[in-house]
mmCIF file of C-alpha atoms in Angstrom:
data_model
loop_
_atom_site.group_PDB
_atom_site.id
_atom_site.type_symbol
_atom_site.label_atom_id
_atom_site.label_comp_id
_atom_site.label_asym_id
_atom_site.label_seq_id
_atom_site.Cartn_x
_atom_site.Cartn_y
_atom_site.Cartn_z
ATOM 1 C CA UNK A 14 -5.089 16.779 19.100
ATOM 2 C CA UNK A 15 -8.564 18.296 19.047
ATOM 3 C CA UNK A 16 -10.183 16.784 16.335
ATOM 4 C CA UNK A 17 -12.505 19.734 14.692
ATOM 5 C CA UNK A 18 -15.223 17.623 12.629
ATOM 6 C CA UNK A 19 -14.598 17.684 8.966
ATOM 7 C CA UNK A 20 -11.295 18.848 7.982
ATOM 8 C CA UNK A 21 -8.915 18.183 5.381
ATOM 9 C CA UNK A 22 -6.808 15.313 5.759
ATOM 10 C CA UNK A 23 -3.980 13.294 4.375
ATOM 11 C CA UNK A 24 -4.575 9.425 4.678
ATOM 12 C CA UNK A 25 -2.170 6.873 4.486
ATOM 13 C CA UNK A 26 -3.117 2.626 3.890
ATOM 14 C CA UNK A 27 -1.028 -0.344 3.880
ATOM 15 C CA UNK A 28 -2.315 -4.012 3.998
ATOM 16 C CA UNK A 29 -0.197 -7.026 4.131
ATOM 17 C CA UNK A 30 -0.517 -9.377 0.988
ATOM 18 C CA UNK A 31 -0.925 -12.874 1.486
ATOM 19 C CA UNK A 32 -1.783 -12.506 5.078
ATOM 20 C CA UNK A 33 -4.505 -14.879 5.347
ATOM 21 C CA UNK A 34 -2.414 -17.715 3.338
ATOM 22 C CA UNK A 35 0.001 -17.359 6.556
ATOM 23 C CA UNK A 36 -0.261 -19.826 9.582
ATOM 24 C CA UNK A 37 -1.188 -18.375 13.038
ATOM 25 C CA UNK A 38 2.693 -17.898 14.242
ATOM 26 C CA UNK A 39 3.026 -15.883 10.887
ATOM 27 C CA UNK A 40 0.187 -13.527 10.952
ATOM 28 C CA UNK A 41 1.058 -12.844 14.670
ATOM 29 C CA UNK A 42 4.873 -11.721 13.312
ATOM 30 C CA UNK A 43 2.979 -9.437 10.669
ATOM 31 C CA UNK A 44 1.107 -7.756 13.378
ATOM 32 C CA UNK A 45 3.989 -7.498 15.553
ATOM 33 C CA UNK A 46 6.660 -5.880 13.009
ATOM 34 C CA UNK A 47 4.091 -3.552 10.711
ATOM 35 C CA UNK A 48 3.164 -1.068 13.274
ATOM 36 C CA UNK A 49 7.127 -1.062 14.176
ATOM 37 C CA UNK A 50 8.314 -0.604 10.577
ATOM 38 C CA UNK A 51 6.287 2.383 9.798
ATOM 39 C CA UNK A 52 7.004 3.784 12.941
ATOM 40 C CA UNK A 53 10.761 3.744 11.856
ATOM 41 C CA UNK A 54 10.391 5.103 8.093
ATOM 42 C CA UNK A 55 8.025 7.473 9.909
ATOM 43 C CA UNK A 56 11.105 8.593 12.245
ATOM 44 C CA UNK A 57 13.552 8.339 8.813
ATOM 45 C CA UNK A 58 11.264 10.777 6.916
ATOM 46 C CA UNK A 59 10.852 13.078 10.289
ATOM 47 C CA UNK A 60 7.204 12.696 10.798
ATOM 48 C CA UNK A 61 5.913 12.132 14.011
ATOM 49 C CA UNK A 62 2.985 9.503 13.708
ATOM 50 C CA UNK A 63 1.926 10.079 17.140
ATOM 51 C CA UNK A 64 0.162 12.618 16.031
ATOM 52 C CA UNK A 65 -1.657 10.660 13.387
ATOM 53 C CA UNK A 66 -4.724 9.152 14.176
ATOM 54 C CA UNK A 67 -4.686 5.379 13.559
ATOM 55 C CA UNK A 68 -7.038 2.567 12.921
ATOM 56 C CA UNK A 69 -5.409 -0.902 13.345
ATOM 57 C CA UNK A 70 -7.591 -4.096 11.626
ATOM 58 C CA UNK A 71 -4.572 -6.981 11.529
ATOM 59 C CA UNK A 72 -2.466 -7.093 8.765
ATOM 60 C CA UNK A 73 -3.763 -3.206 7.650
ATOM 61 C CA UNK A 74 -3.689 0.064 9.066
ATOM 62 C CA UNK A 75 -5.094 3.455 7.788
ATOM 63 C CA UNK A 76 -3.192 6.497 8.925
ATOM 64 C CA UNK A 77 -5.198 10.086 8.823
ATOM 65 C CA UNK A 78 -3.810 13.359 10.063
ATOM 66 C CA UNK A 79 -4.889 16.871 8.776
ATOM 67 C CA UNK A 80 -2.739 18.476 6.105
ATOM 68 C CA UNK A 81 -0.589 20.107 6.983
ATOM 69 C CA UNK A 82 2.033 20.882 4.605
ATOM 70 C CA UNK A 83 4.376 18.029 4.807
ATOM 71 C CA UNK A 84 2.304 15.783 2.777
ATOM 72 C CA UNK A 85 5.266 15.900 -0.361
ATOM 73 C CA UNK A 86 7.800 13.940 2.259
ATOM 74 C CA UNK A 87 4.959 11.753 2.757
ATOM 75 C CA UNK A 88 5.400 10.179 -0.228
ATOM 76 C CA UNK A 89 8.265 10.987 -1.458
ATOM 77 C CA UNK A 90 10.891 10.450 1.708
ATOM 78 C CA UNK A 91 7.973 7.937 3.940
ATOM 79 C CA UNK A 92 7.827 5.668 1.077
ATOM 80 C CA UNK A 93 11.529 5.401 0.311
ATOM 81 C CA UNK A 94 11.744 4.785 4.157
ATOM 82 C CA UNK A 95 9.340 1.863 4.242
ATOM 83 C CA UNK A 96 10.502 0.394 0.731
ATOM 84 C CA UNK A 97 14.214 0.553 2.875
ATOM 85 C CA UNK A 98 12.433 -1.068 6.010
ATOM 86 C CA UNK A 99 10.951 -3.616 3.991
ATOM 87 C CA UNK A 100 13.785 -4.464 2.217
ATOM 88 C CA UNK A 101 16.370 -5.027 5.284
ATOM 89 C CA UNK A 102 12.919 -6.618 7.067
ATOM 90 C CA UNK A 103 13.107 -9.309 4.189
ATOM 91 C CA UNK A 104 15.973 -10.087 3.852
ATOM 92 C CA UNK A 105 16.586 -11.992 7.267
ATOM 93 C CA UNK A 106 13.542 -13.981 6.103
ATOM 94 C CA UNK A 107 12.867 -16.807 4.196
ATOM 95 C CA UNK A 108 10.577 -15.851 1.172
ATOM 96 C CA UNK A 109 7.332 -17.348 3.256
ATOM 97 C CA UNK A 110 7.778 -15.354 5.644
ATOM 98 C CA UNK A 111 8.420 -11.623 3.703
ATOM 99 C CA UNK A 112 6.073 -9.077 4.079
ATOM 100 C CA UNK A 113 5.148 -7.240 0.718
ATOM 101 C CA UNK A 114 2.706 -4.508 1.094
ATOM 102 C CA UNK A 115 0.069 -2.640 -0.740
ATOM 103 C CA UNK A 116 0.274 1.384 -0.295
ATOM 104 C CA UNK A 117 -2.140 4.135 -0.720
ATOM 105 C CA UNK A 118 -1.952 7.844 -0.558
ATOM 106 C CA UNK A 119 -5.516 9.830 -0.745
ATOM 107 C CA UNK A 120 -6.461 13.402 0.786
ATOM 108 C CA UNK A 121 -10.102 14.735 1.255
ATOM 109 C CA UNK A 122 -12.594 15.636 4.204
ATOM 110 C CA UNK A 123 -12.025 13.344 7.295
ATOM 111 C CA UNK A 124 -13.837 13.168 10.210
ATOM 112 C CA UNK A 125 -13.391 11.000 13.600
ATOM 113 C CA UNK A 126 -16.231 9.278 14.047
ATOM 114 C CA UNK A 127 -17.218 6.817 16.742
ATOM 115 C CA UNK A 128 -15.930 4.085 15.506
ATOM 116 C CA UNK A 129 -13.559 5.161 13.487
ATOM 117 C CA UNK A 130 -13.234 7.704 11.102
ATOM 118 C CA UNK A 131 -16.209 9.319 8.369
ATOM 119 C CA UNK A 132 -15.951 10.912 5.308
ATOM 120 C CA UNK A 133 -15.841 9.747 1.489
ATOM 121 C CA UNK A 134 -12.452 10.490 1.004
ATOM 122 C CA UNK A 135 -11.831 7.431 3.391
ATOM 123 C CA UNK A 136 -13.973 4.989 1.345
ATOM 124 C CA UNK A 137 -11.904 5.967 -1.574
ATOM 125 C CA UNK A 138 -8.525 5.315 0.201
ATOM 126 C CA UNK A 139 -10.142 1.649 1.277
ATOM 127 C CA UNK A 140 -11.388 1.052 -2.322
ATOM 128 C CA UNK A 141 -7.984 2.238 -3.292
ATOM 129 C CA UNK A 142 -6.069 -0.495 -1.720
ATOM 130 C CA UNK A 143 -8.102 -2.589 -3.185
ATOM 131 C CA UNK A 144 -7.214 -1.651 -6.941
ATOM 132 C CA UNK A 145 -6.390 -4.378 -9.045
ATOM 133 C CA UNK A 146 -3.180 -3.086 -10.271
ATOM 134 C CA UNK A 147 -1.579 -3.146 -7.191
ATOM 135 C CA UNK A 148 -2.702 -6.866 -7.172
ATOM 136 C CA UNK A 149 -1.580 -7.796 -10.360
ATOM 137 C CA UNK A 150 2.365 -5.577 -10.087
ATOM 138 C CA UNK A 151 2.830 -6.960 -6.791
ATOM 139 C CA UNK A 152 2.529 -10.754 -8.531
ATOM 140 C CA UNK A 153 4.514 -9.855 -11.568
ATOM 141 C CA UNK A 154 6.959 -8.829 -10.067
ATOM 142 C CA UNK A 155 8.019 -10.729 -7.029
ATOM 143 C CA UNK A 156 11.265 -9.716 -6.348
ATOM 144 C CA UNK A 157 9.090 -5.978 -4.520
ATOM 145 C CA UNK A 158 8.320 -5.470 -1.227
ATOM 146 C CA UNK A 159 5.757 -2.285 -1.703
ATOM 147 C CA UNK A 160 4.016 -0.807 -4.475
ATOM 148 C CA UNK A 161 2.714 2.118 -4.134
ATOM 149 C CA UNK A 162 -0.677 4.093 -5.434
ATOM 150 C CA UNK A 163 -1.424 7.601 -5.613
ATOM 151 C CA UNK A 164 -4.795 9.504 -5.666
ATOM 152 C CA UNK A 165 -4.817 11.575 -8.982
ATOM 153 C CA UNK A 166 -5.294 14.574 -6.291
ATOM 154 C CA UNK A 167 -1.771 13.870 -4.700
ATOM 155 C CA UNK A 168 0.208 12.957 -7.358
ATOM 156 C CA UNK A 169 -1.064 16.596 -9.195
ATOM 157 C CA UNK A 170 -0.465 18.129 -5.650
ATOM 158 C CA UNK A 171 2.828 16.513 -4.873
ATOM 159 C CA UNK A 172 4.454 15.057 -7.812
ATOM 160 C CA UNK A 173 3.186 17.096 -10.508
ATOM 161 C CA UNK A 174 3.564 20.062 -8.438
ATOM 162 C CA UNK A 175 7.132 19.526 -8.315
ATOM 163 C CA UNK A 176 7.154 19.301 -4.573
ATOM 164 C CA UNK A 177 9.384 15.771 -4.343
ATOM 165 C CA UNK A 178 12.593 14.976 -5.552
ATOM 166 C CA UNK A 179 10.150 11.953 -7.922
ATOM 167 C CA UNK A 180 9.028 12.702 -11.552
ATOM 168 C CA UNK A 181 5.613 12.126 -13.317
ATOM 169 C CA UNK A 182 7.884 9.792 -15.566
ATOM 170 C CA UNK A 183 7.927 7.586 -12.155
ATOM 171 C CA UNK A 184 4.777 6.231 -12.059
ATOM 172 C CA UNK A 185 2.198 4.832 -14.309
ATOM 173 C CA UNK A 186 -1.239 5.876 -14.832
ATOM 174 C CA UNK A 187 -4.268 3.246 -13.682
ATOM 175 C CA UNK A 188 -7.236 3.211 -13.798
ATOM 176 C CA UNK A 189 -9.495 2.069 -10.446
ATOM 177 C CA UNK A 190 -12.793 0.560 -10.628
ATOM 178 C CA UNK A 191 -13.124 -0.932 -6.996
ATOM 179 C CA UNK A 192 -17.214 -1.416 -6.547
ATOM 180 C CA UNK A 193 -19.266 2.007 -7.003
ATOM 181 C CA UNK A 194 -15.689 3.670 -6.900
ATOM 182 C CA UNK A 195 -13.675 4.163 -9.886
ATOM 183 C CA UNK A 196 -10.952 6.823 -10.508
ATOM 184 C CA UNK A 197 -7.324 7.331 -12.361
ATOM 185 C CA UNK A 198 -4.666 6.740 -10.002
ATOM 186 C CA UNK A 199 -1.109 6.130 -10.619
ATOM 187 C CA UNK A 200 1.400 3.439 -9.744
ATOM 188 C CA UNK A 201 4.872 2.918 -8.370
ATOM 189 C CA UNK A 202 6.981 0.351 -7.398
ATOM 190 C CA UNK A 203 9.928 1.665 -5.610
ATOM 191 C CA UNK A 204 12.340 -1.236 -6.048
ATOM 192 C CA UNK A 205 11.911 -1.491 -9.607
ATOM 193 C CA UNK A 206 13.106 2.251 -10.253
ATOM 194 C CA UNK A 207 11.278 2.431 -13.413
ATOM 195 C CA UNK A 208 7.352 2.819 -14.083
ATOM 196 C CA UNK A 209 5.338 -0.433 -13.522
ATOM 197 C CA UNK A 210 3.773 -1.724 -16.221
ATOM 198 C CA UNK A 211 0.030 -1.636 -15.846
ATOM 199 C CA UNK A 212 -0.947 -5.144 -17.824
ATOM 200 C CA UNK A 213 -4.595 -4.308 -17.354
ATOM 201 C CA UNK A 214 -4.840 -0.905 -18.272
ATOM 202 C CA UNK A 215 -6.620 -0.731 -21.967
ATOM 203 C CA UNK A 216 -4.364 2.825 -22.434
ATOM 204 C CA UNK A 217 -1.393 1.557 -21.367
ATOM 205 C CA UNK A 218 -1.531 -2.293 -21.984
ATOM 206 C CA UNK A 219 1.468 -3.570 -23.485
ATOM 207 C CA UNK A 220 3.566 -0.383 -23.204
ATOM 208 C CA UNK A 221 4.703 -0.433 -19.505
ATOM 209 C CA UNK A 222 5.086 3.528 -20.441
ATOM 210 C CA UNK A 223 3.863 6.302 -17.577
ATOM 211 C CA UNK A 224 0.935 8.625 -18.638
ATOM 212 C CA UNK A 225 1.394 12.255 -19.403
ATOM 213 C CA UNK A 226 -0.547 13.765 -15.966
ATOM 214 C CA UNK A 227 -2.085 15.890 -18.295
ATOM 215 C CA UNK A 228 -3.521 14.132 -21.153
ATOM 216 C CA UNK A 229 -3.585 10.863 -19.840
ATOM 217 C CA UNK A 230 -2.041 9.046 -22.991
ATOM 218 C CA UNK A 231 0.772 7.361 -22.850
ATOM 219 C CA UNK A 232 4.729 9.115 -22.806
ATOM 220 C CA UNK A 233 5.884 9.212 -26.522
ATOM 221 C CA UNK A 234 8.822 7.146 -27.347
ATOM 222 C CA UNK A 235 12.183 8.865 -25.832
ATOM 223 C CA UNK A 236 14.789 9.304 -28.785
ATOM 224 C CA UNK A 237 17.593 7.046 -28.507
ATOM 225 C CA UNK A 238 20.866 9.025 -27.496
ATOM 226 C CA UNK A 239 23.112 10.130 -30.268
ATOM 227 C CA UNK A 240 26.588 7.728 -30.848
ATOM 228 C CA UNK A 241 29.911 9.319 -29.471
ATOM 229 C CA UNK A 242 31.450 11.490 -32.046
ATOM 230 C CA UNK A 243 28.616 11.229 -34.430
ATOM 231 C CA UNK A 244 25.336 13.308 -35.309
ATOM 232 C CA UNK A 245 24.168 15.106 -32.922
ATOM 233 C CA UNK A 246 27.562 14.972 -30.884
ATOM 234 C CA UNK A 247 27.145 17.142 -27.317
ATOM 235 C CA UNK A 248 23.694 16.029 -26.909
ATOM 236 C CA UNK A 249 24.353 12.411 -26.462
ATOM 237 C CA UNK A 250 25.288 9.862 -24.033
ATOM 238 C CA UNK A 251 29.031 8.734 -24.615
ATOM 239 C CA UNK A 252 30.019 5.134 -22.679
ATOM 240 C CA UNK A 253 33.690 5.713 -23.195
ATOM 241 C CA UNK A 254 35.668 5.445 -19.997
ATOM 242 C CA UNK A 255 37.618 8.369 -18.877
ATOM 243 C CA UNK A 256 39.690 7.515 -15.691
ATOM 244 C CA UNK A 257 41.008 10.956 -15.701
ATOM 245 C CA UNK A 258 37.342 12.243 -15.002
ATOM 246 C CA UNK A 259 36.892 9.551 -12.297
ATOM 247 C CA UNK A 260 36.241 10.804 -8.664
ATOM 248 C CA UNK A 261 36.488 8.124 -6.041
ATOM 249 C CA UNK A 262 35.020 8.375 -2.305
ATOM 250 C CA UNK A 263 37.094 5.981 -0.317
ATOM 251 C CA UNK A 264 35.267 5.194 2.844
ATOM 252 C CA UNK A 265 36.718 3.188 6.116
ATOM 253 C CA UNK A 266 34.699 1.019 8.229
ATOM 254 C CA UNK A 267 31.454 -0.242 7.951
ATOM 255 C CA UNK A 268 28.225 2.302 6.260
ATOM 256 C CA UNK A 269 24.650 1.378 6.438
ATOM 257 C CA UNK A 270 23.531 2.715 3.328
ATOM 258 C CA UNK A 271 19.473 1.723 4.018
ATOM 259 C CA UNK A 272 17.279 4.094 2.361
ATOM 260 C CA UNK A 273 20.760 6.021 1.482
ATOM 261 C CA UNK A 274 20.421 7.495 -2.749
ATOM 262 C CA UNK A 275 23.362 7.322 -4.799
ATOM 263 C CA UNK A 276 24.313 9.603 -7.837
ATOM 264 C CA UNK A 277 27.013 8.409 -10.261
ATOM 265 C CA UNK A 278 28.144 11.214 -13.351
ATOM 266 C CA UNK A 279 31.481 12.745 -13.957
ATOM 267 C CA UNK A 280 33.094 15.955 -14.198
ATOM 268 C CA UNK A 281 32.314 16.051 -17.957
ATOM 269 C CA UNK A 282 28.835 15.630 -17.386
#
């Protein structure tokens, strides 16, 4: 791919955590398996990351390609991909030997340089990875293999935008201060299914509630659904079981379900 100087790109990070706590045998599996498990959620999603250009530095790599439209399955079906990779990855493992990984999404002016690549929006996708809160939801909570961070610029192009089959109500706005850099972003962790709380985040400290992506503050409190067959009746959420409004799928044989989404409702709604 002709590379034509500055152009608008789409760049992708992950780093390993707790690489450099790993003996020699185990840093050599995490370069071995990374490039091989994004290469399969790539093929998942149906992205082609040969055309990506890519810099390799051990237990990191930063993906940049030019937009190009498909930059919504980027992070919405890419990421589910690698969080299924990940999981199936780990759980052949013992837990010293999982790999959890730090993500970032960022877009701006890239251009391939001679060593590399040039351009401010990749400083901000290094200092990015870097963010604290990624540190800090990765430790508390130790039963994830990714988290995930979004440029304010993609999640308002992507999520907000409606383009992905995610919600704002899925992440959590941060706030990055990484060296000269500092920025909002905003936070997921795919295997929790809920926003991640963001314990360092004076706005949202203590909640573990996502942002509004327009105002910044804090989601209100949702209302609590209304009781079965009392005020309010229609609008709530009713627990009684209704076998006669059961479907059942009965399936023969074995189904690999990685990275599969399941929706449970019934007939009534």
């Amino acid at each position: 791919m002709e590379w034509p100087g500055f152009c608008p790109c789409i760049c992708i990070a992950v780093d390993a955590e707790a690489y450099g706590r790993k003996n020699d045998r185990g840093q050599s599996e995490i370069q071995h398996n990374l490039p091989r498990l994004l290469d399969r959620a790539a093929r998942g999603a149906g992205l082609d990351r040969s055309q990506w250009q890519i810099q390799r530095k051990g237990d990191e790599q930063l993906a940049v390609r030019p937009l190009d439209g498909t930059e919504p399955r980027l992070v919405d079906d890419y990421v589910r991909h690698l969080a299924a990779e990940l999981r199936a990855y780990n759980a052949q493992r013992v837990p010293e030997a999982r790999m959890r990984l730090r993500a970032v999404v960022h877009q701006g002016p890239v251009e391939l340089a001679d060593n590399g690549f040039a351009g401010s929006a990749v400083v901000a996708t290094a200092r990015l990875l870097n963010a604290r809160p990624l540190y800090d939801v990765l430790a508390a909570h130790p039963e994830a293999d990714l988290a995930l961070l979004l440029s304010d610029d993609v999640f308002r192009s992507t999520v907000a935008g409606g383009h992905t089959t995610l919600s704002t109500g899925d992440f959590t706005r941060v706030t990055v201060q990484v060296k000269e850099y500092g920025a909002t972003a905003w936070l997921r962790v795919p295997a929790l299914g809920a926003p991640a709380a963001a314990p360092h985040e004076p706005g949202n400290a203590g909640t573990g509630k996502p942002a509004d992506p327009v105002s910044g503050e804090p989601a209100a409190d949702r209302p609590e659904p209304a009781a079965a067959g009392g005020a309010g009746r229609g609008t709530g959420i009713s627990n009684a079981y209704r076998a006669d409004r059961i479907s059942v799928t009965n399936v023969a044989g074995p189904v690999d379900a990685r990275g599969a989404v399941f929706g449970f409702g019934s007939t009534g709604g």
